[in-house]
mmCIF file of C-alpha atoms in Angstrom:
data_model
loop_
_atom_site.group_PDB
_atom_site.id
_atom_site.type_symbol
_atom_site.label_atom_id
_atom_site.label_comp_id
_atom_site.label_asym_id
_atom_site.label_seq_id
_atom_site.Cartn_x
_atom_site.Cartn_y
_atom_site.Cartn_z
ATOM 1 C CA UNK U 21 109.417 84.493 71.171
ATOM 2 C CA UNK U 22 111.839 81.501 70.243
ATOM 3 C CA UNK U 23 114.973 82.822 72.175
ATOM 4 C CA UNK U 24 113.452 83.079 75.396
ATOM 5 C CA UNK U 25 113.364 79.276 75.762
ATOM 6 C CA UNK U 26 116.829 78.872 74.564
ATOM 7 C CA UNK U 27 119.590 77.443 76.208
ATOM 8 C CA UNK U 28 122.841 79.609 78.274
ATOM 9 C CA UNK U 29 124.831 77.369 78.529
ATOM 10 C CA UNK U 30 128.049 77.441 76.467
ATOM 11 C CA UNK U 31 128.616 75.394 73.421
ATOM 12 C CA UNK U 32 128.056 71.750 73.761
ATOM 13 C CA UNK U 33 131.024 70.815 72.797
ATOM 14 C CA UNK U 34 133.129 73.097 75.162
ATOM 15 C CA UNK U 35 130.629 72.496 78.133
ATOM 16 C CA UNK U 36 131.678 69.160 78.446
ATOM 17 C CA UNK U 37 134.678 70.440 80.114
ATOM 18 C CA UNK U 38 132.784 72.535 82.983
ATOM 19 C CA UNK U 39 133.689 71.561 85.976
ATOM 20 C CA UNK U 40 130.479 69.224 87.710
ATOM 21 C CA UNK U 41 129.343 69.445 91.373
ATOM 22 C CA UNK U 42 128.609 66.629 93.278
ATOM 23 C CA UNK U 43 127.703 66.269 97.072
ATOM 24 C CA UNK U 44 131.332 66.229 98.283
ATOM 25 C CA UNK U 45 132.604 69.394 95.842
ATOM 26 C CA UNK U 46 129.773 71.526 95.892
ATOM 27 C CA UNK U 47 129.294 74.736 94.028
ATOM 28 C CA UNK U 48 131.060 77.294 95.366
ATOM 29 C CA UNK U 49 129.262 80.891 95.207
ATOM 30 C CA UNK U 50 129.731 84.421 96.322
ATOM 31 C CA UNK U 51 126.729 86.989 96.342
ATOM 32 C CA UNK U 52 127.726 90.325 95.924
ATOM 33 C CA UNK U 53 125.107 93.024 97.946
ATOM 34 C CA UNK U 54 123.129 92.226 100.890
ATOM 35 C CA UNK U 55 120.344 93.987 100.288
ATOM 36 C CA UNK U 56 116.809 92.724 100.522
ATOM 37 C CA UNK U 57 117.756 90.913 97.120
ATOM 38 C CA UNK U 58 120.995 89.293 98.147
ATOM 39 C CA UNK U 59 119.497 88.445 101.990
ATOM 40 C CA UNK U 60 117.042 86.330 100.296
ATOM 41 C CA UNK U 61 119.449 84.461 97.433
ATOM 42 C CA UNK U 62 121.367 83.757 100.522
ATOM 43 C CA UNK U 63 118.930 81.954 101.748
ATOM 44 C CA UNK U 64 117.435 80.392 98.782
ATOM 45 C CA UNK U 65 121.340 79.163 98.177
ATOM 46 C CA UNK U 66 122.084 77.909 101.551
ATOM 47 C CA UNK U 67 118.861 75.760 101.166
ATOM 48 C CA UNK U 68 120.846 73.608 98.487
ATOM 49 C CA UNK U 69 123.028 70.619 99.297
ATOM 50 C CA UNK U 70 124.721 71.670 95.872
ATOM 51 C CA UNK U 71 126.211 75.030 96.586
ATOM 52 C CA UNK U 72 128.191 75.839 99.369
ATOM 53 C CA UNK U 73 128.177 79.824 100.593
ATOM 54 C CA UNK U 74 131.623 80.447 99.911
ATOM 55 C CA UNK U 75 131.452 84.245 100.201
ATOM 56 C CA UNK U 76 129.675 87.696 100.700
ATOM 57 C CA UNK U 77 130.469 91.601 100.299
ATOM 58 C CA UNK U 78 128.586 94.471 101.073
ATOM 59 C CA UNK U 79 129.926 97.878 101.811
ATOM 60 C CA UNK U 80 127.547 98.750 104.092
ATOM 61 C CA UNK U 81 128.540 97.757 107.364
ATOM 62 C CA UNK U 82 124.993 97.684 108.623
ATOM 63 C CA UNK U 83 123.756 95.399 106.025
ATOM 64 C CA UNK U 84 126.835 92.594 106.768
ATOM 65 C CA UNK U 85 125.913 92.557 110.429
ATOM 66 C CA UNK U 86 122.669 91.166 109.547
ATOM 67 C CA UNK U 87 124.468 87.874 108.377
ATOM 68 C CA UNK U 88 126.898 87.765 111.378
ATOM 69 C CA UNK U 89 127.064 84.525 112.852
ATOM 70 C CA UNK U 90 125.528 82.729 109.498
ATOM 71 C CA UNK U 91 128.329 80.799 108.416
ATOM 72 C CA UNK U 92 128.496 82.584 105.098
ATOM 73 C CA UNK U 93 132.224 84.118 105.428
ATOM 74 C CA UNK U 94 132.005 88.067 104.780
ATOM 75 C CA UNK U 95 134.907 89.961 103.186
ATOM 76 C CA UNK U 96 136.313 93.030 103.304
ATOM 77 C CA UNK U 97 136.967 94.146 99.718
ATOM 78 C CA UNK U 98 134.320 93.183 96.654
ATOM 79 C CA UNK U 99 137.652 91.966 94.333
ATOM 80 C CA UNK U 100 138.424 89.807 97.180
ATOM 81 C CA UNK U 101 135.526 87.386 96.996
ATOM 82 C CA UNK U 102 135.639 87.913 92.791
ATOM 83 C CA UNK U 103 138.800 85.298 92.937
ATOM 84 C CA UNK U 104 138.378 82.071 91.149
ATOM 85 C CA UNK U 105 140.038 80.382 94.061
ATOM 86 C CA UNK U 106 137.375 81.528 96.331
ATOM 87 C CA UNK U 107 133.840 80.829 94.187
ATOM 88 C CA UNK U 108 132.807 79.240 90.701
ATOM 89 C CA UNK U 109 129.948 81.211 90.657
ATOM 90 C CA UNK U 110 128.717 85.019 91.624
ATOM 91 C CA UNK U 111 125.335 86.428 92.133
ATOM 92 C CA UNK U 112 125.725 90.281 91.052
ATOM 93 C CA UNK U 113 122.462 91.971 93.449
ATOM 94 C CA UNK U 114 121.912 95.835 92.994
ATOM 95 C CA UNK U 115 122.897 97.852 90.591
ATOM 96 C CA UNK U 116 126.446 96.651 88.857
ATOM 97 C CA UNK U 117 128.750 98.227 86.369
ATOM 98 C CA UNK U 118 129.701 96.429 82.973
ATOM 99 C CA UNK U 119 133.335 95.961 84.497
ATOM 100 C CA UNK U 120 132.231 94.340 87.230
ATOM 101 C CA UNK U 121 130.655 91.716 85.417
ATOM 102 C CA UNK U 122 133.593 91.953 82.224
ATOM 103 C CA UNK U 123 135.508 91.005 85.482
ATOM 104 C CA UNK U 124 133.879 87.740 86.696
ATOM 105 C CA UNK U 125 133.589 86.272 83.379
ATOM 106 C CA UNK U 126 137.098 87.151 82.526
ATOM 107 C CA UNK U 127 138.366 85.086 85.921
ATOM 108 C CA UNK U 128 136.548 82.401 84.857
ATOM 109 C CA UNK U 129 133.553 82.307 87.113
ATOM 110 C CA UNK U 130 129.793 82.009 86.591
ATOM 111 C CA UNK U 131 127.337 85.176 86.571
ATOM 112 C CA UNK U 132 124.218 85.711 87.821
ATOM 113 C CA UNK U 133 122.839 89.570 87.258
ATOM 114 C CA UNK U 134 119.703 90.570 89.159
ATOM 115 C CA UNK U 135 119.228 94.076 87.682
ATOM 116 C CA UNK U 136 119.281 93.614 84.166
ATOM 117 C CA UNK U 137 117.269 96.696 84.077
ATOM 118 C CA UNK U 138 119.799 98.819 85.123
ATOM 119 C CA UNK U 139 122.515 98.972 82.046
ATOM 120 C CA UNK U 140 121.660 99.300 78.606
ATOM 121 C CA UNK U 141 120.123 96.592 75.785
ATOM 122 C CA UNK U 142 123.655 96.463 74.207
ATOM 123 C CA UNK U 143 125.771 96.163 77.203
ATOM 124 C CA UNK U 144 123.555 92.585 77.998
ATOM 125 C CA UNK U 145 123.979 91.626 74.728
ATOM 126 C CA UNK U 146 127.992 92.799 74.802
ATOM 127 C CA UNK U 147 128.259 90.635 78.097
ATOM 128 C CA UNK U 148 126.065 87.556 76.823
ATOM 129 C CA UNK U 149 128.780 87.468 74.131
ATOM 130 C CA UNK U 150 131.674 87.745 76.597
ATOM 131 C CA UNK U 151 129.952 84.855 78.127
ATOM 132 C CA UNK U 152 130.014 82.913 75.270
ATOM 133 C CA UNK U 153 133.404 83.149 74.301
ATOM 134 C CA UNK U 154 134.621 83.276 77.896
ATOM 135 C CA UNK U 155 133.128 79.383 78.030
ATOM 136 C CA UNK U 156 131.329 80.463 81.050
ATOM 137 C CA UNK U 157 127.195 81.175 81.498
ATOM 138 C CA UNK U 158 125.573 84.460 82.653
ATOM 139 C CA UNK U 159 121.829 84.506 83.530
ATOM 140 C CA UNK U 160 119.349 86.470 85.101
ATOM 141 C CA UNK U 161 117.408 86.038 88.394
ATOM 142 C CA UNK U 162 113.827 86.059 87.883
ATOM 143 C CA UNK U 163 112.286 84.420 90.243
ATOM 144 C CA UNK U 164 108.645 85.764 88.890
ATOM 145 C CA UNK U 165 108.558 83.046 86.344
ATOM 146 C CA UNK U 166 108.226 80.506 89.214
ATOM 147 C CA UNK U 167 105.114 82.544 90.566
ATOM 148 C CA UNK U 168 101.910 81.103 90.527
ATOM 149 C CA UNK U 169 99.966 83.318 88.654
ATOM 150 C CA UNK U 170 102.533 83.211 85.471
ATOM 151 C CA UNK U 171 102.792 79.488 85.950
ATOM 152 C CA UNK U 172 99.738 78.868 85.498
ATOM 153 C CA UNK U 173 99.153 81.442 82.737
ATOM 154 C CA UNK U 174 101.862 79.813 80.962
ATOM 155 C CA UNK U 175 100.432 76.074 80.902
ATOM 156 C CA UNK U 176 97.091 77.816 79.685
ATOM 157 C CA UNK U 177 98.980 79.138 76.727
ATOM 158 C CA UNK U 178 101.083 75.677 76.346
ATOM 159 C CA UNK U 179 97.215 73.661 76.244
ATOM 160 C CA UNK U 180 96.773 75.276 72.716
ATOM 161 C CA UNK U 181 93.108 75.897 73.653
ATOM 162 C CA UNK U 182 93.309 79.642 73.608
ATOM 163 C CA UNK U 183 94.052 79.449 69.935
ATOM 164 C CA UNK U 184 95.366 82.629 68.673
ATOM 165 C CA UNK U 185 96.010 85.422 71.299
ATOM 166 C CA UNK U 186 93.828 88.561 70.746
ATOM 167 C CA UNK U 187 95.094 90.302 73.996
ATOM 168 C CA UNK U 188 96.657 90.373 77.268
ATOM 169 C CA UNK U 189 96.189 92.297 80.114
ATOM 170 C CA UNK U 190 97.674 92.822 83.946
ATOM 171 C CA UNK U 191 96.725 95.415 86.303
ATOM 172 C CA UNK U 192 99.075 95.886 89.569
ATOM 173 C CA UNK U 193 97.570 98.620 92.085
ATOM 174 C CA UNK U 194 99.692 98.666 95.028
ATOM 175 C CA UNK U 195 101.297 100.573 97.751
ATOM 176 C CA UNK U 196 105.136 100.135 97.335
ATOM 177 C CA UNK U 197 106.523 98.790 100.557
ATOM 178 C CA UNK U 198 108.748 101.395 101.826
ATOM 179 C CA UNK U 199 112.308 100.032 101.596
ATOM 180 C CA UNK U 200 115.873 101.061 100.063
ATOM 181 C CA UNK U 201 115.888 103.942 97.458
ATOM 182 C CA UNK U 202 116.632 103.611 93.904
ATOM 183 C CA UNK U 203 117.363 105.653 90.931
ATOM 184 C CA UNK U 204 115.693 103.762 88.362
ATOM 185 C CA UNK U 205 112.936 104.822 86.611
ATOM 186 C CA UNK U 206 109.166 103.214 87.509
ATOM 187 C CA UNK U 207 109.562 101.074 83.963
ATOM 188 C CA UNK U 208 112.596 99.751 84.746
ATOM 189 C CA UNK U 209 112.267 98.886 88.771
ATOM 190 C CA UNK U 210 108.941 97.629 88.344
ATOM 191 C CA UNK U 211 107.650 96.875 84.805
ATOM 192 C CA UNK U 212 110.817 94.362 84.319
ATOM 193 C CA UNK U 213 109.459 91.820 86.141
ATOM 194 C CA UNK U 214 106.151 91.957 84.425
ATOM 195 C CA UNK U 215 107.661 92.448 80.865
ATOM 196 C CA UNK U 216 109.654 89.337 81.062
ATOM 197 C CA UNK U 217 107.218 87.697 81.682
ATOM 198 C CA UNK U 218 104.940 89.528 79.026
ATOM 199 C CA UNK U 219 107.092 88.544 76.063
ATOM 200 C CA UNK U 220 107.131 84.645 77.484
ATOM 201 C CA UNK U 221 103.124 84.492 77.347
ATOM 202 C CA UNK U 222 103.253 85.827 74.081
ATOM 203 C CA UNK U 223 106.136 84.217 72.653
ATOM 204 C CA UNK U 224 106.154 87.140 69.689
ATOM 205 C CA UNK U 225 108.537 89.697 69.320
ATOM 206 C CA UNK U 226 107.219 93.270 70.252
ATOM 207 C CA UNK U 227 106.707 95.886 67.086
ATOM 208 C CA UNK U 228 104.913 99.224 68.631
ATOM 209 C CA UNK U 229 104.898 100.536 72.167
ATOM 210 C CA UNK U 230 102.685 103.448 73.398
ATOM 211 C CA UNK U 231 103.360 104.392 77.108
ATOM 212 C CA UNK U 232 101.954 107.155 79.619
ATOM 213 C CA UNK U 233 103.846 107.997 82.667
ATOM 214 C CA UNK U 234 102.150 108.069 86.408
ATOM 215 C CA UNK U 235 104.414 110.769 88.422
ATOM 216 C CA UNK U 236 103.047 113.334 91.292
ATOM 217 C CA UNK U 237 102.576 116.997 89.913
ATOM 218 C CA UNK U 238 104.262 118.427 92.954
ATOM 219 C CA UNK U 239 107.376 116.380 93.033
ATOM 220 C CA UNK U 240 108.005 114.467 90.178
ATOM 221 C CA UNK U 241 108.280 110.952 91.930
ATOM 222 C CA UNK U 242 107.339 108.747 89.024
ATOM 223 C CA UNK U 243 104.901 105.767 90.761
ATOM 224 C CA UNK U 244 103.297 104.112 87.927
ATOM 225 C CA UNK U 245 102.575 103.419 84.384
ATOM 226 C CA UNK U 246 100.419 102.514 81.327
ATOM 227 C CA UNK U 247 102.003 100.823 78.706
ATOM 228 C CA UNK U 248 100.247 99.267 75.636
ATOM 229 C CA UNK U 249 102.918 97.029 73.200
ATOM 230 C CA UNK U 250 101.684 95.418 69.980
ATOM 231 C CA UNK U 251 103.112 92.478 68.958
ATOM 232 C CA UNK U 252 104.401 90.657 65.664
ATOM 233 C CA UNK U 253 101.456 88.001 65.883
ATOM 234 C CA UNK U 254 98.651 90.548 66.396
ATOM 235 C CA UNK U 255 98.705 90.199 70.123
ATOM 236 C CA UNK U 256 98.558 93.792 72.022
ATOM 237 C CA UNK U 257 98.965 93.804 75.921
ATOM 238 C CA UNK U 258 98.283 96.256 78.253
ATOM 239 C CA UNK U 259 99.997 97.047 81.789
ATOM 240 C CA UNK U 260 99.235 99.084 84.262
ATOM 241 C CA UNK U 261 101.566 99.225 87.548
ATOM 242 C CA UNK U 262 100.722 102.273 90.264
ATOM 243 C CA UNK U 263 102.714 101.813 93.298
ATOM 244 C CA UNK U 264 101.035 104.262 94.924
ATOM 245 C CA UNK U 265 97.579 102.913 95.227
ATOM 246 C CA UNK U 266 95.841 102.483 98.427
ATOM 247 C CA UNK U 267 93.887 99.414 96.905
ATOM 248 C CA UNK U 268 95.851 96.214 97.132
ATOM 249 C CA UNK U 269 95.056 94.800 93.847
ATOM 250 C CA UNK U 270 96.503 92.696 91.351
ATOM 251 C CA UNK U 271 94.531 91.232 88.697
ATOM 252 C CA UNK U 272 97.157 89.023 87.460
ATOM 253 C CA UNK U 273 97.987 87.484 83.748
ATOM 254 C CA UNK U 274 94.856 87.703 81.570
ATOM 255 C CA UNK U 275 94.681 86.501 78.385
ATOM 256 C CA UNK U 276 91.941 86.547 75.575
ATOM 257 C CA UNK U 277 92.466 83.927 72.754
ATOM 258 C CA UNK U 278 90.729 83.415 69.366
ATOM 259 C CA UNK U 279 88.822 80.032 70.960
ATOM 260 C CA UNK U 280 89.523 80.828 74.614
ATOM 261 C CA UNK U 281 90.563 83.174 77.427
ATOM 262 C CA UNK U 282 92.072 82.992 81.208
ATOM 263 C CA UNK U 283 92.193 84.090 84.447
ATOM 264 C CA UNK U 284 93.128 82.950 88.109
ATOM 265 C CA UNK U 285 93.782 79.416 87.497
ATOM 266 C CA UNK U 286 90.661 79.502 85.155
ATOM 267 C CA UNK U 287 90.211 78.140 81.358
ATOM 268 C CA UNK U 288 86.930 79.234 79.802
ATOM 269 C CA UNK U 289 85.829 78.224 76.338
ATOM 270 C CA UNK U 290 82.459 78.403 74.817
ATOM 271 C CA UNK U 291 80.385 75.518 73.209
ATOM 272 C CA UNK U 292 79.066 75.427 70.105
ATOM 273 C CA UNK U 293 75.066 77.084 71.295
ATOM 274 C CA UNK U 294 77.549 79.923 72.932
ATOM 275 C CA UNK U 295 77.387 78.909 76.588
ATOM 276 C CA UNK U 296 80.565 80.092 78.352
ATOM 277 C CA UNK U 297 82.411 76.686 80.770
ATOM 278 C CA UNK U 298 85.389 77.764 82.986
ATOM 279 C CA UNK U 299 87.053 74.842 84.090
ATOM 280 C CA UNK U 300 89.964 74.626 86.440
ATOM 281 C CA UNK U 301 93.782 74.404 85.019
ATOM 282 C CA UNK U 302 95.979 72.396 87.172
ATOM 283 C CA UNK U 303 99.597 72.403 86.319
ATOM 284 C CA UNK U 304 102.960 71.835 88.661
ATOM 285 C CA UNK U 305 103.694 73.394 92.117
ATOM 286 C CA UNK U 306 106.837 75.703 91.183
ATOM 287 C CA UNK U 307 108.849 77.292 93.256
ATOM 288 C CA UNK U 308 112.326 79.820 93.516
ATOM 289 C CA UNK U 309 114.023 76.198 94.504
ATOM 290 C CA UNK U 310 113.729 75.217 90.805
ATOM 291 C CA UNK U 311 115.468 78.178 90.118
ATOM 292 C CA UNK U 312 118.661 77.103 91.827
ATOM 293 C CA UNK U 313 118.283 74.031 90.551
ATOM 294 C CA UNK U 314 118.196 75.158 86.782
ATOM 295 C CA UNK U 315 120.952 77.143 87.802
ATOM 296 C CA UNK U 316 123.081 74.404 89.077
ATOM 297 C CA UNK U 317 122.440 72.345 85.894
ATOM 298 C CA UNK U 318 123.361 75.201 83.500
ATOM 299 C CA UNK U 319 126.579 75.390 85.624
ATOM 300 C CA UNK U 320 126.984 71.352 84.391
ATOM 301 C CA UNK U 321 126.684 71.871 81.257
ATOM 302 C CA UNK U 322 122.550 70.910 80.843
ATOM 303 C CA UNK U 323 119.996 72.945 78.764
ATOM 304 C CA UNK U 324 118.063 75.368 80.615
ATOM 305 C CA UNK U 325 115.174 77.382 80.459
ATOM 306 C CA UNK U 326 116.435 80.179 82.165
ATOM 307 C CA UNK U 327 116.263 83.781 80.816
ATOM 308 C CA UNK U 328 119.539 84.760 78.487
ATOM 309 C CA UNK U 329 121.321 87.729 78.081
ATOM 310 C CA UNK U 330 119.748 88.375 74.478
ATOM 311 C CA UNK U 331 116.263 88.002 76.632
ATOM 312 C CA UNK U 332 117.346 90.534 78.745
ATOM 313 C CA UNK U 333 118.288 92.780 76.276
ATOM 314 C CA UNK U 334 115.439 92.078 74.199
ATOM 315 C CA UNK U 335 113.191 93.079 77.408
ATOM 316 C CA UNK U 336 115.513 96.178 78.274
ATOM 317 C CA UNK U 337 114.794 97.169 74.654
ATOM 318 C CA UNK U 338 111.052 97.233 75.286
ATOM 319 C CA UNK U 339 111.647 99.679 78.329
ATOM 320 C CA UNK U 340 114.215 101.874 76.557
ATOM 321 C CA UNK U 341 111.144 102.560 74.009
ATOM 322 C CA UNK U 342 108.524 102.821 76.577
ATOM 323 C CA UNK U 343 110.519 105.191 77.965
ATOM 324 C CA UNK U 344 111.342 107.036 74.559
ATOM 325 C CA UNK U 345 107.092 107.293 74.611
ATOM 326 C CA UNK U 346 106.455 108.429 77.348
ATOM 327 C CA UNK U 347 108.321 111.438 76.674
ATOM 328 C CA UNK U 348 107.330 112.174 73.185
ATOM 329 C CA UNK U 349 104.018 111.182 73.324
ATOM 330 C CA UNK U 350 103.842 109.242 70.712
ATOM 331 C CA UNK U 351 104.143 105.678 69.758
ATOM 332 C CA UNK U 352 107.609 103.738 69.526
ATOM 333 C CA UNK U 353 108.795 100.922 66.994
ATOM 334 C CA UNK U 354 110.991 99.269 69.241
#
């Protein structure tokens, strides 16, 4: 899918007039939540000689004692760290309403959203436009694309040896680690991740969704899901998530190509008297880090990578119809 490697940043022109950050006027940013989310932007922030922690807000009280005695000022009051005057840039953790974010773009500061899955397709796409015109840049964390396993699934696809993709599949059977509660359904809290990465791999836009629902009989809790999505190019992926099995296993990206397939750092191809080589795929040690670092350059005024707020939406819009299946029954154009 074309868009998902397109730039955030504003107009070239008008980006030529961001402010830049150098050494001795760093990047000033505010993260807003310290949850288990925000604790660890913290410290992937503070690990940058680029930004300088200008600001936090929480309204739990428990959750701002754990950064006592960090350096990172706390405040009071959420609009009182959303001042220009006190950071260029926030990082919106949780769940955040669209006036929230209206409100950071309008004072002139950067966004960062780490729920995109938790407001609508057309609110990200209403917001990426207010970005736009607001001559500022909103993104979303997702630190997945940095992980290993999609990494290296990626620079399989980018060899051109796979040759046209057939299918592909992921399989995540874990037991959720008990933490904070959320009201989001299973799709959105835990297929996001995967489906952002999904449509990257494929680089097609979705067509057809079919989805089944894992909940418990007795209570209701959804824990899982099956979702099958065909794609523009021919491509149809299946993923399964269950957060509620005792197993511990993840197969990770796997992908089955007209002239080859992959798996776990693995590139097999078959010769021409049909023996089957795997081979190993080496490709570059990413990490969360480069995240900051695109994000920092995108601040600039640089081309980026980095998900937009149309790939958001795009993504969201793949949920809201695997969620409109799962109820019918049936399967969804998205």
């Amino acid at each position: 899918m074309n868009n998902q490697n397109a730039a955030i940043s504003p107009s070239s022109e008008s980006s030529c007039n961001l402010p830049k950050s150098s050494p001795v006027t760093p990047w000033r940013v505010g993260v807003l939540s310290l949850s288990q989310a925000g604790l660890f932007y913290l410290e992937c922030l503070n690990l940058s000689d680029d930004i300088r922690l200008t600001g936090a807000f929480d309204s739990d009280p428990q959750r701002r004692s754990l950064v006592t005695g960090s350096g990172c000022p706390l405040f009071n009051h959420r609009n009182s760290l959303l001042l220009p005057t006190v950071a260029d840039a926030i990082f919106l953790v949780d769940d955040f309403s669209e006036e929230v974010a209206r409100q950071v773009l309008l004072g002139g500061q950067h966004l960062v959203i780490d729920r995109p899955w938790s407001v609508s397709s057309e609110v990200l796409r209403s917001l990426g436009e207010l970005a736009f015109t607001s001559n500022r840049t909103l993104t979303v964390a997702s630190p997945g694309r940095w992980s290993a396993n999609f990494v290296s699934a990626l620079a399989a696809r980018r060899t051109g040896r796979l040759g046209n993709l057939h299918s592909v599949r992921l399989s995540s059977c874990e037991k959720r680690v008990p933490g904070e509660a959320s009201h989001h359904r299973v799709f959105r809290e835990f297929g996001y991740r995967w489906l952002d990465q999904l449509l990257v791999l494929i680089d097609s836009m979705p067509e057809r969704v079919y989805a089944k629902l894992l909940s418990d009989a007795g209570t209701k809790l959804e824990y899982g899901f099956l979702a099958v999505i065909d794609f523009a190019n021919g491509c149809t992926a299946h993923v399964e998530i269950d957060t509620r099995s005792r197993l511990g296993f993840r197969t990770g990206w796997m992908i089955e190509g007209s002239t080859g397939s992959f798996r776990n750092d693995r590139l097999y191809t078959e010769t021409d008297d049909g023996e089957i080589v795997d081979e190993p795929l080496t490709h570059a040690n990413d990490s969360s880090n480069t995240f900051i670092s695109e994000l920092i350059a995108v601040w600039g005024g640089a081309s980026t990578t980095l998900p937009t707020p149309t790939d958001a939406a795009i993504v969201v819009q793949v949920i809201e119809a695997l969620e409109r299946s799962a109820i019918s029954g049936e399967v969804v154009r998205v």
